[in-house]
Every structure is written in structure tokens, then in C-alpha cells.
mmCIF file of C-alpha atoms in Angstrom:
data_model
loop_
_atom_site.group_PDB
_atom_site.id
_atom_site.type_symbol
_atom_site.label_atom_id
_atom_site.label_comp_id
_atom_site.label_asym_id
_atom_site.label_seq_id
_atom_site.Cartn_x
_atom_site.Cartn_y
_atom_site.Cartn_z
ATOM 1 C CA UNK A 1 -5.513 -2.643 26.317
ATOM 2 C CA UNK A 2 -7.930 -2.840 23.420
ATOM 3 C CA UNK A 3 -9.035 -6.042 21.790
ATOM 4 C CA UNK A 4 -7.983 -7.021 18.276
ATOM 5 C CA UNK A 5 -11.539 -6.329 16.916
ATOM 6 C CA UNK A 6 -11.680 -2.891 18.610
ATOM 7 C CA UNK A 7 -8.347 -1.881 17.138
ATOM 8 C CA UNK A 8 -9.192 -3.404 13.732
ATOM 9 C CA UNK A 9 -12.574 -1.570 13.586
ATOM 10 C CA UNK A 10 -10.949 1.723 14.619
ATOM 11 C CA UNK A 11 -8.135 1.434 12.013
ATOM 12 C CA UNK A 12 -10.498 0.256 9.246
ATOM 13 C CA UNK A 13 -8.690 -3.130 9.059
ATOM 14 C CA UNK A 14 -5.613 -1.605 7.372
ATOM 15 C CA UNK A 15 -1.976 -2.154 8.525
ATOM 16 C CA UNK A 16 -0.622 1.041 9.915
ATOM 17 C CA UNK A 17 2.848 0.216 8.614
ATOM 18 C CA UNK A 18 2.278 -0.945 5.029
ATOM 19 C CA UNK A 19 -1.221 0.492 4.538
ATOM 20 C CA UNK A 20 -2.501 -2.744 2.941
ATOM 21 C CA UNK A 21 -5.783 -4.407 4.036
ATOM 22 C CA UNK A 22 -5.787 -6.812 6.953
ATOM 23 C CA UNK A 23 -7.993 -9.849 6.821
ATOM 24 C CA UNK A 24 -9.639 -10.222 10.223
ATOM 25 C CA UNK A 25 -10.282 -13.849 9.556
ATOM 26 C CA UNK A 26 -6.744 -14.818 8.427
ATOM 27 C CA UNK A 27 -4.986 -17.642 10.171
ATOM 28 C CA UNK A 28 -3.100 -16.486 13.210
ATOM 29 C CA UNK A 29 -0.012 -18.330 11.876
ATOM 30 C CA UNK A 30 0.088 -16.411 8.641
ATOM 31 C CA UNK A 31 2.386 -13.489 7.873
ATOM 32 C CA UNK A 32 -0.524 -11.421 6.817
ATOM 33 C CA UNK A 33 -2.692 -12.266 9.854
ATOM 34 C CA UNK A 34 -3.874 -9.421 12.122
ATOM 35 C CA UNK A 35 -1.948 -8.363 15.151
ATOM 36 C CA UNK A 36 -2.059 -5.519 17.562
ATOM 37 C CA UNK A 37 1.074 -3.360 17.786
ATOM 38 C CA UNK A 38 1.250 -1.977 21.208
ATOM 39 C CA UNK A 39 4.668 -0.486 20.593
ATOM 40 C CA UNK A 40 3.486 2.463 18.556
ATOM 41 C CA UNK A 41 4.513 4.770 21.327
ATOM 42 C CA UNK A 42 7.786 6.728 21.353
ATOM 43 C CA UNK A 43 10.916 4.743 22.118
ATOM 44 C CA UNK A 44 11.551 4.193 25.781
ATOM 45 C CA UNK A 45 8.036 5.204 26.832
ATOM 46 C CA UNK A 46 5.296 2.954 28.129
ATOM 47 C CA UNK A 47 2.480 2.258 25.751
ATOM 48 C CA UNK A 48 -0.473 4.571 26.231
ATOM 49 C CA UNK A 49 -4.011 3.052 26.384
ATOM 50 C CA UNK A 50 -5.615 3.529 22.980
ATOM 51 C CA UNK A 51 -2.263 3.871 21.252
ATOM 52 C CA UNK A 52 -2.428 0.363 19.943
ATOM 53 C CA UNK A 53 -2.410 0.033 16.088
ATOM 54 C CA UNK A 54 -3.431 -2.722 13.693
ATOM 55 C CA UNK A 55 -0.615 -4.402 11.787
ATOM 56 C CA UNK A 56 0.062 -7.567 9.871
ATOM 57 C CA UNK A 57 1.921 -10.022 11.954
ATOM 58 C CA UNK A 58 4.977 -9.870 9.614
ATOM 59 C CA UNK A 59 4.999 -6.034 9.568
ATOM 60 C CA UNK A 60 4.759 -5.898 13.328
ATOM 61 C CA UNK A 61 7.568 -8.408 13.722
ATOM 62 C CA UNK A 62 9.833 -6.750 11.093
ATOM 63 C CA UNK A 63 9.314 -3.403 12.848
ATOM 64 C CA UNK A 64 11.273 -4.689 15.809
ATOM 65 C CA UNK A 65 14.368 -5.275 13.766
ATOM 66 C CA UNK A 66 14.059 -2.687 11.025
ATOM 67 C CA UNK A 67 12.759 0.828 11.212
ATOM 68 C CA UNK A 68 9.391 1.129 9.419
ATOM 69 C CA UNK A 69 9.375 2.734 5.995
ATOM 70 C CA UNK A 70 6.211 4.345 4.654
ATOM 71 C CA UNK A 71 6.564 4.340 0.883
ATOM 72 C CA UNK A 72 5.054 7.084 -1.378
ATOM 73 C CA UNK A 73 2.478 5.737 -3.819
ATOM 74 C CA UNK A 74 4.045 4.773 -7.130
ATOM 75 C CA UNK A 75 0.971 6.332 -8.793
ATOM 76 C CA UNK A 76 2.166 9.819 -7.776
ATOM 77 C CA UNK A 77 4.493 11.998 -9.776
ATOM 78 C CA UNK A 78 6.752 13.425 -7.082
ATOM 79 C CA UNK A 79 10.421 14.400 -7.237
ATOM 80 C CA UNK A 80 12.704 13.955 -4.286
ATOM 81 C CA UNK A 81 9.987 12.924 -1.825
ATOM 82 C CA UNK A 82 10.992 13.194 1.789
ATOM 83 C CA UNK A 83 10.989 10.052 3.866
ATOM 84 C CA UNK A 84 7.646 10.011 5.589
ATOM 85 C CA UNK A 85 8.610 8.380 8.915
ATOM 86 C CA UNK A 86 11.441 10.857 9.880
ATOM 87 C CA UNK A 87 9.316 13.762 8.670
ATOM 88 C CA UNK A 88 6.445 12.645 10.943
ATOM 89 C CA UNK A 89 8.907 12.172 13.851
ATOM 90 C CA UNK A 90 10.371 15.722 13.370
ATOM 91 C CA UNK A 91 6.880 17.360 13.062
ATOM 92 C CA UNK A 92 5.714 15.480 16.127
ATOM 93 C CA UNK A 93 8.636 16.776 18.201
ATOM 94 C CA UNK A 94 9.066 20.295 16.826
ATOM 95 C CA UNK A 95 5.880 21.171 14.952
ATOM 96 C CA UNK A 96 6.265 23.639 12.090
ATOM 97 C CA UNK A 97 6.527 23.293 8.325
ATOM 98 C CA UNK A 98 8.424 20.983 5.955
ATOM 99 C CA UNK A 99 8.677 20.762 2.233
ATOM 100 C CA UNK A 100 8.138 17.111 1.461
ATOM 101 C CA UNK A 101 8.157 16.873 -2.284
ATOM 102 C CA UNK A 102 8.400 18.735 -5.578
ATOM 103 C CA UNK A 103 5.913 18.094 -8.404
ATOM 104 C CA UNK A 104 6.079 19.281 -12.072
ATOM 105 C CA UNK A 105 2.416 20.415 -12.236
ATOM 106 C CA UNK A 106 -0.274 21.720 -9.918
ATOM 107 C CA UNK A 107 -2.457 18.665 -10.610
ATOM 108 C CA UNK A 108 0.354 16.324 -9.591
ATOM 109 C CA UNK A 109 0.925 18.326 -6.422
ATOM 110 C CA UNK A 110 -2.762 18.392 -5.540
ATOM 111 C CA UNK A 111 -3.004 14.619 -6.069
ATOM 112 C CA UNK A 112 0.105 14.034 -3.857
ATOM 113 C CA UNK A 113 -1.243 16.392 -1.212
ATOM 114 C CA UNK A 114 -4.521 14.496 -0.976
ATOM 115 C CA UNK A 115 -2.753 11.089 -0.861
ATOM 116 C CA UNK A 116 -0.401 12.269 1.856
ATOM 117 C CA UNK A 117 -3.163 13.507 4.115
ATOM 118 C CA UNK A 118 -5.126 10.321 3.707
ATOM 119 C CA UNK A 119 -1.993 8.206 4.428
ATOM 120 C CA UNK A 120 -0.981 10.223 7.440
ATOM 121 C CA UNK A 121 -4.484 9.900 8.843
ATOM 122 C CA UNK A 122 -3.718 6.189 9.302
ATOM 123 C CA UNK A 123 0.015 6.267 9.952
ATOM 124 C CA UNK A 124 0.027 9.149 12.394
ATOM 125 C CA UNK A 125 -3.529 9.876 13.397
ATOM 126 C CA UNK A 126 -2.612 12.080 16.384
ATOM 127 C CA UNK A 127 -0.500 14.395 14.206
ATOM 128 C CA UNK A 128 -2.672 17.256 13.084
ATOM 129 C CA UNK A 129 -1.358 18.493 9.736
ATOM 130 C CA UNK A 130 -2.460 20.364 6.623
ATOM 131 C CA UNK A 131 -0.880 20.400 3.176
ATOM 132 C CA UNK A 132 -0.225 23.384 0.887
ATOM 133 C CA UNK A 133 1.004 23.552 -2.688
ATOM 134 C CA UNK A 134 3.328 26.481 -3.363
ATOM 135 C CA UNK A 135 4.526 27.417 -6.838
ATOM 136 C CA UNK A 136 8.153 28.273 -7.300
ATOM 137 C CA UNK A 137 10.928 27.931 -9.863
ATOM 138 C CA UNK A 138 8.791 26.324 -12.517
ATOM 139 C CA UNK A 139 7.563 23.579 -10.111
ATOM 140 C CA UNK A 140 5.174 23.073 -7.279
ATOM 141 C CA UNK A 141 6.318 22.386 -3.707
ATOM 142 C CA UNK A 142 4.252 20.159 -1.473
ATOM 143 C CA UNK A 143 4.354 21.553 2.044
ATOM 144 C CA UNK A 144 3.244 19.767 5.237
ATOM 145 C CA UNK A 145 2.383 22.013 8.247
ATOM 146 C CA UNK A 146 1.313 21.141 11.727
ATOM 147 C CA UNK A 147 -1.942 22.672 12.922
#
């Protein structure tokens, strides 16, 4: 099992669930204090060494009662974005390709693709994916593919 500082340094002191910064010096009693989530492994499986993730104490606690939700950035212009957590779960199990959003312009789709790759690098670092933007029907589809 890794120490809090090792996990925090590896994860860039960002919560893997909410993607907000984690203060390494916050009081251990605070909701936004750092904690190590050792339950980031698939349900029913033992935690794997090195699979620990950094999380706010409140995010880590809430995750036990409520499935985590990874929100799309409100700065993006995406239509009908796919829920990120179930998409990651499916691609982890099956691999392949999924259309995850529609965008009105190429620039919007490119911005969303860059954001999604960056976000997934922290949320699901072991999932190797690429993005592609495909035109069709007067819109641009954002596609996520496993490598």
C-alpha cells in the first residue's frame, strides 16, 4: 500500500472523482482533506498494489453510498454527452469504440476531445484511449476508442 504523499504526488494532488485540487496540508477532519481510495479496483476484487487513488475525504466517503459521477465540463458545448463512468466501465470490459457526444462545430468537438482525454488520464489512467472527431449530419461526433 502506498503512502498518502506517494499517491498524491502520482495523482498531481487532484481528486480522481471530482477532479478538483486536493490540499495536502488540509485538516484530516475536513471534507476536502486528502484521503487514499484503495477501493478503486473492480467490485468484488481485492485492491491491487498501486491502484490506490487520491480523493477528497468527502468524495471517498460518498462513493461508498452513491456511484461516482464524472461531470462534463460546463465550458464545453456538447450535445447529449454520454455518462463518463459507465462509458469507461464498458470500454474497460469490452474495448472498442463509443460515440460519446455530438458537437455543433469542429472547434467545439476538438476542444471536447482534448478535455476528455485529459480528464480520463486522471479518472481512468490504465484505460488507453484515443479520441476522434467525425463529421456527419451537419454535426461532429466525438468518438472514444480503446487502443
